[in-house]
């Protein structure tokens, strides 16, 4: 059952040309392609935009339950699975909440759900580089990932889940802010983002809009969408986000 927004007929969801905020009150569940017996919510996809600034990736939630599993990947598609709730098995390992599995293009590894839970998934076509071997599978725990104060601010900690290496054309990071901490300036950059609020609340600047956001919200930011965040409230705010890296801006 969705959280119902009040007054009725209202929602915080907004879809603009260079960004979107998708709030849980509007989530619509559908079968998830690429998984067996799975239902979930496609939060961000190329269908969301128009023209060259459309998302070049997909971000979706899988409602985990026994019997749900991912299927082997096509040769040009990569998949990143982050466990928001519950427990899964992948590549012979048990992954609990805040653990992740990165499956490289063409991987035959599957993510097998063992019980009820919620998974956040990023998928995008892989862009190979000449003379660079494709990336390996990576599994791990967010808590073990390299984590540093963002631009020197210990109240804004940035954990990088995937190796920062040219073989990887995507990064997935976890950003944790103490209440009152901010992105230090309004970022405007060539990379696109897909983001999921995993804890707390705050205000996200997206282009010329300032949007209250909270746990469970998803955000898309196109390349060059001006962006800024302040964490507010009594609890730390946290989001998991995708960005494209390590490829020429001139690549098609
Ligand atoms: O990696 C980033 O670009 C990050 N600082 N952006 C963001 O949190 N909106
Ligand atoms: Mn950014």
PDB file of C-alpha atoms and ligand atoms in Angstrom:
ATOM      1  CA  UNK A   1       0.000   0.000   0.000  1.00  0.00           C
ATOM      2  CA  UNK A   2       1.412   3.391  -0.979  1.00  0.00           C
ATOM      3  CA  UNK A   3       1.883   6.191   1.544  1.00  0.00           C
ATOM      4  CA  UNK A   4      -1.018   8.457   0.569  1.00  0.00           C
ATOM      5  CA  UNK A   5      -0.097  12.118   0.070  1.00  0.00           C
ATOM      6  CA  UNK A   6      -2.374  14.756   1.614  1.00  0.00           C
ATOM      7  CA  UNK A   7      -4.380  16.617   0.598  1.00  0.00           C
ATOM      8  CA  UNK A   8      -5.560  14.049  -1.943  1.00  0.00           C
ATOM      9  CA  UNK A   9      -4.586  14.789  -5.518  1.00  0.00           C
ATOM     10  CA  UNK A  10      -1.202  16.141  -4.426  1.00  0.00           C
ATOM     11  CA  UNK A  11       2.266  14.662  -4.602  1.00  0.00           C
ATOM     12  CA  UNK A  12       5.892  15.738  -4.151  1.00  0.00           C
ATOM     13  CA  UNK A  13       6.754  13.899  -7.387  1.00  0.00           C
ATOM     14  CA  UNK A  14       8.041  16.141 -10.171  1.00  0.00           C
ATOM     15  CA  UNK A  15       9.438  15.175 -13.586  1.00  0.00           C
ATOM     16  CA  UNK A  16      11.316  17.996 -15.321  1.00  0.00           C
ATOM     17  CA  UNK A  17      13.522  18.100 -18.411  1.00  0.00           C
ATOM     18  CA  UNK A  18      16.776  17.817 -16.450  1.00  0.00           C
ATOM     19  CA  UNK A  19      15.726  16.202 -13.152  1.00  0.00           C
ATOM     20  CA  UNK A  20      13.009  14.223 -11.420  1.00  0.00           C
ATOM     21  CA  UNK A  21      11.891  13.563  -7.863  1.00  0.00           C
ATOM     22  CA  UNK A  22       9.917  10.345  -7.550  1.00  0.00           C
ATOM     23  CA  UNK A  23       8.202  10.097  -4.155  1.00  0.00           C
ATOM     24  CA  UNK A  24       6.871   6.772  -2.825  1.00  0.00           C
ATOM     25  CA  UNK A  25       3.252   7.997  -2.779  1.00  0.00           C
ATOM     26  CA  UNK A  26       3.188   7.544  -6.557  1.00  0.00           C
ATOM     27  CA  UNK A  27       5.059   4.255  -6.904  1.00  0.00           C
ATOM     28  CA  UNK A  28       3.407   1.812  -9.285  1.00  0.00           C
ATOM     29  CA  UNK A  29       4.492  -1.822  -9.030  1.00  0.00           C
ATOM     30  CA  UNK A  30       5.200  -3.809 -12.194  1.00  0.00           C
ATOM     31  CA  UNK A  31       7.012  -6.998 -13.214  1.00  0.00           C
ATOM     32  CA  UNK A  32      10.774  -6.405 -13.427  1.00  0.00           C
ATOM     33  CA  UNK A  33      12.489  -7.484 -16.651  1.00  0.00           C
ATOM     34  CA  UNK A  34      15.788  -9.330 -16.194  1.00  0.00           C
ATOM     35  CA  UNK A  35      14.597 -11.042 -13.015  1.00  0.00           C
ATOM     36  CA  UNK A  36      12.555 -14.176 -12.415  1.00  0.00           C
ATOM     37  CA  UNK A  37       9.265 -13.855 -10.532  1.00  0.00           C
ATOM     38  CA  UNK A  38      10.121 -10.278  -9.525  1.00  0.00           C
ATOM     39  CA  UNK A  39       7.960  -7.256  -8.996  1.00  0.00           C
ATOM     40  CA  UNK A  40       9.193  -3.783  -8.193  1.00  0.00           C
ATOM     41  CA  UNK A  41       9.181  -0.140  -9.232  1.00  0.00           C
ATOM     42  CA  UNK A  42      11.161   1.345 -12.113  1.00  0.00           C
ATOM     43  CA  UNK A  43      12.216   4.708 -10.693  1.00  0.00           C
ATOM     44  CA  UNK A  44      14.457   6.089 -13.444  1.00  0.00           C
ATOM     45  CA  UNK A  45      14.822   5.008 -17.068  1.00  0.00           C
ATOM     46  CA  UNK A  46      15.587   6.484 -20.508  1.00  0.00           C
ATOM     47  CA  UNK A  47      11.804   6.787 -20.982  1.00  0.00           C
ATOM     48  CA  UNK A  48      11.849   9.611 -18.414  1.00  0.00           C
ATOM     49  CA  UNK A  49      13.611  12.204 -20.537  1.00  0.00           C
ATOM     50  CA  UNK A  50      13.569  13.650 -24.011  1.00  0.00           C
ATOM     51  CA  UNK A  51      16.667  14.105 -26.120  1.00  0.00           C
ATOM     52  CA  UNK A  52      20.369  13.868 -25.316  1.00  0.00           C
ATOM     53  CA  UNK A  53      19.963  14.606 -21.586  1.00  0.00           C
ATOM     54  CA  UNK A  54      17.678  11.590 -20.999  1.00  0.00           C
ATOM     55  CA  UNK A  55      18.898   9.050 -18.417  1.00  0.00           C
ATOM     56  CA  UNK A  56      21.386   6.607 -19.915  1.00  0.00           C
ATOM     57  CA  UNK A  57      20.740   4.096 -17.124  1.00  0.00           C
ATOM     58  CA  UNK A  58      17.965   2.433 -15.217  1.00  0.00           C
ATOM     59  CA  UNK A  59      17.306   2.564 -11.456  1.00  0.00           C
ATOM     60  CA  UNK A  60      14.675   0.333  -9.903  1.00  0.00           C
ATOM     61  CA  UNK A  61      13.501  -1.352  -6.723  1.00  0.00           C
ATOM     62  CA  UNK A  62      12.954  -5.096  -6.488  1.00  0.00           C
ATOM     63  CA  UNK A  63      10.512  -6.370  -3.879  1.00  0.00           C
ATOM     64  CA  UNK A  64      12.468  -9.370  -2.642  1.00  0.00           C
ATOM     65  CA  UNK A  65      10.789 -12.591  -1.594  1.00  0.00           C
ATOM     66  CA  UNK A  66      11.703 -16.292  -1.787  1.00  0.00           C
ATOM     67  CA  UNK A  67      11.919 -17.454  -5.408  1.00  0.00           C
ATOM     68  CA  UNK A  68      12.894 -14.050  -6.827  1.00  0.00           C
ATOM     69  CA  UNK A  69      16.250 -14.073  -8.597  1.00  0.00           C
ATOM     70  CA  UNK A  70      18.131 -12.090 -11.193  1.00  0.00           C
ATOM     71  CA  UNK A  71      18.816 -13.637 -14.602  1.00  0.00           C
ATOM     72  CA  UNK A  72      22.241 -13.780 -16.306  1.00  0.00           C
ATOM     73  CA  UNK A  73      23.170 -10.500 -17.974  1.00  0.00           C
ATOM     74  CA  UNK A  74      23.379  -9.750 -21.703  1.00  0.00           C
ATOM     75  CA  UNK A  75      26.973  -9.264 -22.861  1.00  0.00           C
ATOM     76  CA  UNK A  76      26.733  -5.471 -22.898  1.00  0.00           C
ATOM     77  CA  UNK A  77      24.740  -4.861 -19.699  1.00  0.00           C
ATOM     78  CA  UNK A  78      26.064  -4.382 -16.152  1.00  0.00           C
ATOM     79  CA  UNK A  79      24.056  -4.494 -12.917  1.00  0.00           C
ATOM     80  CA  UNK A  80      24.660  -3.138  -9.420  1.00  0.00           C
ATOM     81  CA  UNK A  81      22.452  -4.531  -6.627  1.00  0.00           C
ATOM     82  CA  UNK A  82      22.333  -2.870  -3.192  1.00  0.00           C
ATOM     83  CA  UNK A  83      20.445  -4.583  -0.382  1.00  0.00           C
ATOM     84  CA  UNK A  84      18.211  -2.023   1.340  1.00  0.00           C
ATOM     85  CA  UNK A  85      16.372  -4.612   3.453  1.00  0.00           C
ATOM     86  CA  UNK A  86      16.601  -8.389   3.858  1.00  0.00           C
ATOM     87  CA  UNK A  87      19.215 -10.869   2.705  1.00  0.00           C
ATOM     88  CA  UNK A  88      20.245 -12.283  -0.674  1.00  0.00           C
ATOM     89  CA  UNK A  89      22.789 -14.735  -1.988  1.00  0.00           C
ATOM     90  CA  UNK A  90      25.146 -13.815  -4.804  1.00  0.00           C
ATOM     91  CA  UNK A  91      28.281 -15.575  -6.048  1.00  0.00           C
ATOM     92  CA  UNK A  92      28.282 -17.942  -3.056  1.00  0.00           C
ATOM     93  CA  UNK A  93      28.013 -15.126  -0.521  1.00  0.00           C
ATOM     94  CA  UNK A  94      25.237 -14.021   1.784  1.00  0.00           C
ATOM     95  CA  UNK A  95      24.635 -10.289   1.518  1.00  0.00           C
ATOM     96  CA  UNK A  96      22.583  -8.506   4.174  1.00  0.00           C
ATOM     97  CA  UNK A  97      21.376  -4.916   4.454  1.00  0.00           C
ATOM     98  CA  UNK A  98      23.865  -2.323   3.155  1.00  0.00           C
ATOM     99  CA  UNK A  99      25.823  -5.008   1.246  1.00  0.00           C
ATOM    100  CA  UNK A 100      26.084  -4.935  -2.531  1.00  0.00           C
ATOM    101  CA  UNK A 101      26.963  -6.981  -5.605  1.00  0.00           C
ATOM    102  CA  UNK A 102      28.293  -5.527  -8.859  1.00  0.00           C
ATOM    103  CA  UNK A 103      27.808  -7.924 -11.767  1.00  0.00           C
ATOM    104  CA  UNK A 104      29.885  -7.052 -14.843  1.00  0.00           C
ATOM    105  CA  UNK A 105      28.548  -7.203 -18.415  1.00  0.00           C
ATOM    106  CA  UNK A 106      27.578 -10.710 -19.458  1.00  0.00           C
ATOM    107  CA  UNK A 107      27.858 -12.061 -15.902  1.00  0.00           C
ATOM    108  CA  UNK A 108      26.170 -15.383 -15.318  1.00  0.00           C
ATOM    109  CA  UNK A 109      26.104 -14.796 -11.551  1.00  0.00           C
ATOM    110  CA  UNK A 110      22.635 -14.409 -10.146  1.00  0.00           C
ATOM    111  CA  UNK A 111      21.267 -12.663  -7.085  1.00  0.00           C
ATOM    112  CA  UNK A 112      18.940 -15.046  -5.262  1.00  0.00           C
ATOM    113  CA  UNK A 113      16.447 -13.679  -2.717  1.00  0.00           C
ATOM    114  CA  UNK A 114      15.987 -15.778   0.392  1.00  0.00           C
ATOM    115  CA  UNK A 115      13.268 -13.850   2.190  1.00  0.00           C
ATOM    116  CA  UNK A 116      11.302 -10.622   2.166  1.00  0.00           C
ATOM    117  CA  UNK A 117      13.294  -7.484   1.515  1.00  0.00           C
ATOM    118  CA  UNK A 118      14.010  -4.581  -0.793  1.00  0.00           C
ATOM    119  CA  UNK A 119      16.793  -4.213  -3.347  1.00  0.00           C
ATOM    120  CA  UNK A 120      17.985  -1.081  -5.139  1.00  0.00           C
ATOM    121  CA  UNK A 121      19.346  -1.798  -8.609  1.00  0.00           C
ATOM    122  CA  UNK A 122      21.293   0.318 -11.114  1.00  0.00           C
ATOM    123  CA  UNK A 123      21.755  -1.016 -14.636  1.00  0.00           C
ATOM    124  CA  UNK A 124      23.418   0.454 -17.660  1.00  0.00           C
ATOM    125  CA  UNK A 125      25.016  -0.601 -20.916  1.00  0.00           C
ATOM    126  CA  UNK A 126      28.777  -1.033 -20.522  1.00  0.00           C
ATOM    127  CA  UNK A 127      31.069   1.150 -22.633  1.00  0.00           C
ATOM    128  CA  UNK A 128      34.274  -0.855 -23.276  1.00  0.00           C
ATOM    129  CA  UNK A 129      37.636   0.866 -23.706  1.00  0.00           C
ATOM    130  CA  UNK A 130      40.249  -0.381 -26.181  1.00  0.00           C
ATOM    131  CA  UNK A 131      43.038  -2.249 -24.362  1.00  0.00           C
ATOM    132  CA  UNK A 132      41.213  -2.212 -21.008  1.00  0.00           C
ATOM    133  CA  UNK A 133      39.852  -5.520 -19.708  1.00  0.00           C
ATOM    134  CA  UNK A 134      36.214  -5.424 -18.563  1.00  0.00           C
ATOM    135  CA  UNK A 135      35.672  -5.030 -14.822  1.00  0.00           C
ATOM    136  CA  UNK A 136      35.489  -7.984 -12.438  1.00  0.00           C
ATOM    137  CA  UNK A 137      32.584  -8.897 -10.181  1.00  0.00           C
ATOM    138  CA  UNK A 138      32.648  -7.001  -6.873  1.00  0.00           C
ATOM    139  CA  UNK A 139      30.746  -7.829  -3.699  1.00  0.00           C
ATOM    140  CA  UNK A 140      31.056  -6.184  -0.328  1.00  0.00           C
ATOM    141  CA  UNK A 141      29.635  -4.214   2.551  1.00  0.00           C
ATOM    142  CA  UNK A 142      29.087  -0.473   2.510  1.00  0.00           C
ATOM    143  CA  UNK A 143      30.671  -0.329   5.970  1.00  0.00           C
ATOM    144  CA  UNK A 144      33.972  -1.729   4.599  1.00  0.00           C
ATOM    145  CA  UNK A 145      34.181   0.629   1.607  1.00  0.00           C
ATOM    146  CA  UNK A 146      36.741   3.457   1.502  1.00  0.00           C
ATOM    147  CA  UNK A 147      35.072   6.425   3.204  1.00  0.00           C
ATOM    148  CA  UNK A 148      36.357  10.000   3.470  1.00  0.00           C
ATOM    149  CA  UNK A 149      35.159  13.443   4.491  1.00  0.00           C
ATOM    150  CA  UNK A 150      33.827  15.084   1.323  1.00  0.00           C
ATOM    151  CA  UNK A 151      36.128  17.989   0.436  1.00  0.00           C
ATOM    152  CA  UNK A 152      37.408  17.951   4.021  1.00  0.00           C
ATOM    153  CA  UNK A 153      34.036  18.031   5.841  1.00  0.00           C
ATOM    154  CA  UNK A 154      33.803  15.222   8.454  1.00  0.00           C
ATOM    155  CA  UNK A 155      30.026  15.839   8.680  1.00  0.00           C
ATOM    156  CA  UNK A 156      29.613  14.795   5.018  1.00  0.00           C
ATOM    157  CA  UNK A 157      31.162  11.348   4.596  1.00  0.00           C
ATOM    158  CA  UNK A 158      31.469   9.814   1.133  1.00  0.00           C
ATOM    159  CA  UNK A 159      31.939   6.049   0.729  1.00  0.00           C
ATOM    160  CA  UNK A 160      32.896   4.691  -2.703  1.00  0.00           C
ATOM    161  CA  UNK A 161      31.605   1.155  -3.206  1.00  0.00           C
ATOM    162  CA  UNK A 162      33.307   0.335  -6.535  1.00  0.00           C
ATOM    163  CA  UNK A 163      36.989   0.611  -7.422  1.00  0.00           C
ATOM    164  CA  UNK A 164      37.852   3.924  -9.089  1.00  0.00           C
ATOM    165  CA  UNK A 165      39.543   2.428 -12.158  1.00  0.00           C
ATOM    166  CA  UNK A 166      39.123   2.989 -15.924  1.00  0.00           C
ATOM    167  CA  UNK A 167      37.577  -0.469 -16.389  1.00  0.00           C
ATOM    168  CA  UNK A 168      34.549   0.776 -14.403  1.00  0.00           C
ATOM    169  CA  UNK A 169      32.370   3.243 -16.298  1.00  0.00           C
ATOM    170  CA  UNK A 170      30.077   3.714 -13.309  1.00  0.00           C
ATOM    171  CA  UNK A 171      30.512   4.685  -9.676  1.00  0.00           C
ATOM    172  CA  UNK A 172      28.088   3.951  -6.852  1.00  0.00           C
ATOM    173  CA  UNK A 173      28.665   5.953  -3.682  1.00  0.00           C
ATOM    174  CA  UNK A 174      27.001   6.329  -0.298  1.00  0.00           C
ATOM    175  CA  UNK A 175      26.836   9.863   1.081  1.00  0.00           C
ATOM    176  CA  UNK A 176      26.049  10.335   4.807  1.00  0.00           C
ATOM    177  CA  UNK A 177      25.365  13.824   6.169  1.00  0.00           C
ATOM    178  CA  UNK A 178      24.984  14.948   9.766  1.00  0.00           C
ATOM    179  CA  UNK A 179      21.992  17.274  10.258  1.00  0.00           C
ATOM    180  CA  UNK A 180      22.967  20.713   8.979  1.00  0.00           C
ATOM    181  CA  UNK A 181      25.744  19.430   6.706  1.00  0.00           C
ATOM    182  CA  UNK A 182      25.576  20.381   3.039  1.00  0.00           C
ATOM    183  CA  UNK A 183      27.130  19.776  -0.331  1.00  0.00           C
ATOM    184  CA  UNK A 184      29.700  22.579  -0.094  1.00  0.00           C
ATOM    185  CA  UNK A 185      28.653  24.279  -3.329  1.00  0.00           C
ATOM    186  CA  UNK A 186      26.114  23.953  -6.120  1.00  0.00           C
ATOM    187  CA  UNK A 187      27.596  21.273  -8.364  1.00  0.00           C
ATOM    188  CA  UNK A 188      27.116  21.482 -12.130  1.00  0.00           C
ATOM    189  CA  UNK A 189      28.837  18.654 -13.984  1.00  0.00           C
ATOM    190  CA  UNK A 190      28.875  16.477 -17.058  1.00  0.00           C
ATOM    191  CA  UNK A 191      28.061  13.320 -15.061  1.00  0.00           C
ATOM    192  CA  UNK A 192      24.434  12.219 -14.548  1.00  0.00           C
ATOM    193  CA  UNK A 193      23.095  10.844 -11.251  1.00  0.00           C
ATOM    194  CA  UNK A 194      20.490   8.370 -10.046  1.00  0.00           C
ATOM    195  CA  UNK A 195      19.931   8.677  -6.303  1.00  0.00           C
ATOM    196  CA  UNK A 196      17.921   6.928  -3.589  1.00  0.00           C
ATOM    197  CA  UNK A 197      17.375   8.431  -0.129  1.00  0.00           C
ATOM    198  CA  UNK A 198      18.142   5.598   2.307  1.00  0.00           C
ATOM    199  CA  UNK A 199      17.795   7.611   5.546  1.00  0.00           C
ATOM    200  CA  UNK A 200      16.792  10.960   6.987  1.00  0.00           C
ATOM    201  CA  UNK A 201      15.629  14.042   5.187  1.00  0.00           C
ATOM    202  CA  UNK A 202      16.736  17.360   3.791  1.00  0.00           C
ATOM    203  CA  UNK A 203      16.289  19.762   0.926  1.00  0.00           C
ATOM    204  CA  UNK A 204      17.641  19.026  -2.568  1.00  0.00           C
ATOM    205  CA  UNK A 205      18.275  21.810  -4.999  1.00  0.00           C
ATOM    206  CA  UNK A 206      17.567  20.487  -8.519  1.00  0.00           C
ATOM    207  CA  UNK A 207      18.057  23.149 -11.175  1.00  0.00           C
ATOM    208  CA  UNK A 208      15.993  26.125  -9.988  1.00  0.00           C
ATOM    209  CA  UNK A 209      13.807  24.059  -7.629  1.00  0.00           C
ATOM    210  CA  UNK A 210      14.389  23.410  -3.914  1.00  0.00           C
ATOM    211  CA  UNK A 211      12.611  20.171  -2.970  1.00  0.00           C
ATOM    212  CA  UNK A 212      12.056  18.677   0.504  1.00  0.00           C
ATOM    213  CA  UNK A 213      13.201  15.036   0.300  1.00  0.00           C
ATOM    214  CA  UNK A 214      13.149  12.098   2.687  1.00  0.00           C
ATOM    215  CA  UNK A 215      13.922   8.402   3.045  1.00  0.00           C
ATOM    216  CA  UNK A 216      12.398   6.420   0.186  1.00  0.00           C
ATOM    217  CA  UNK A 217      12.571   9.202  -2.430  1.00  0.00           C
ATOM    218  CA  UNK A 218      14.391   8.727  -5.734  1.00  0.00           C
ATOM    219  CA  UNK A 219      16.037  11.535  -7.710  1.00  0.00           C
ATOM    220  CA  UNK A 220      17.316  11.743 -11.258  1.00  0.00           C
ATOM    221  CA  UNK A 221      19.776  14.489 -12.211  1.00  0.00           C
ATOM    222  CA  UNK A 222      20.720  14.884 -15.867  1.00  0.00           C
ATOM    223  CA  UNK A 223      24.186  15.995 -16.937  1.00  0.00           C
ATOM    224  CA  UNK A 224      24.663  19.662 -16.031  1.00  0.00           C
ATOM    225  CA  UNK A 225      21.664  19.801 -13.685  1.00  0.00           C
ATOM    226  CA  UNK A 226      22.772  22.235 -10.937  1.00  0.00           C
ATOM    227  CA  UNK A 227      22.513  20.345  -7.634  1.00  0.00           C
ATOM    228  CA  UNK A 228      22.947  20.968  -3.919  1.00  0.00           C
ATOM    229  CA  UNK A 229      21.765  19.298  -0.691  1.00  0.00           C
ATOM    230  CA  UNK A 230      21.326  20.215   2.954  1.00  0.00           C
ATOM    231  CA  UNK A 231      20.527  17.550   5.574  1.00  0.00           C
ATOM    232  CA  UNK A 232      17.844  18.614   8.042  1.00  0.00           C
ATOM    233  CA  UNK A 233      16.031  17.148  11.032  1.00  0.00           C
ATOM    234  CA  UNK A 234      17.361  15.181  13.978  1.00  0.00           C
ATOM    235  CA  UNK A 235      18.851  12.152  12.174  1.00  0.00           C
ATOM    236  CA  UNK A 236      21.706  11.838   9.690  1.00  0.00           C
ATOM    237  CA  UNK A 237      20.580  11.805   6.074  1.00  0.00           C
ATOM    238  CA  UNK A 238      21.982   9.246   3.672  1.00  0.00           C
ATOM    239  CA  UNK A 239      21.711   8.598  -0.037  1.00  0.00           C
ATOM    240  CA  UNK A 240      23.105   6.010  -2.420  1.00  0.00           C
ATOM    241  CA  UNK A 241      23.853   7.347  -5.868  1.00  0.00           C
ATOM    242  CA  UNK A 242      25.124   6.381  -9.275  1.00  0.00           C
ATOM    243  CA  UNK A 243      27.303   8.468 -11.556  1.00  0.00           C
ATOM    244  CA  UNK A 244      28.982   7.789 -14.882  1.00  0.00           C
ATOM    245  CA  UNK A 245      32.763   8.119 -14.865  1.00  0.00           C
ATOM    246  CA  UNK A 246      35.896   7.439 -16.875  1.00  0.00           C
ATOM    247  CA  UNK A 247      34.491   7.842 -20.374  1.00  0.00           C
ATOM    248  CA  UNK A 248      35.065  10.629 -22.883  1.00  0.00           C
ATOM    249  CA  UNK A 249      32.267  13.233 -23.006  1.00  0.00           C
ATOM    250  CA  UNK A 250      32.637  12.948 -26.793  1.00  0.00           C
ATOM    251  CA  UNK A 251      31.812   9.224 -26.800  1.00  0.00           C
ATOM    252  CA  UNK A 252      28.439   8.615 -28.498  1.00  0.00           C
TER     253      UNK A 252
HETATM  254  O1  LIG B   1      29.748  12.750  -6.851  1.00  0.00           O
HETATM  255  C1  LIG B   1      29.035  13.740  -6.945  1.00  0.00           C
HETATM  256  O2  LIG B   1      28.952  14.387  -7.992  1.00  0.00           O
HETATM  257  C2  LIG B   1      28.217  14.176  -5.738  1.00  0.00           C
HETATM  258  N1  LIG B   1      28.994  15.100  -4.955  1.00  0.00           N
HETATM  259  N2  LIG B   1      26.952  14.740  -6.143  1.00  0.00           N
HETATM  260  C3  LIG B   1      25.842  14.805  -5.325  1.00  0.00           C
HETATM  261  O3  LIG B   1      25.900  14.346  -4.172  1.00  0.00           O
HETATM  262  N3  LIG B   1      24.737  15.345  -5.821  1.00  0.00           N
HETATM  263 MN1  LIG B   2      27.056  15.483  -8.248  1.00  0.00          MN
END
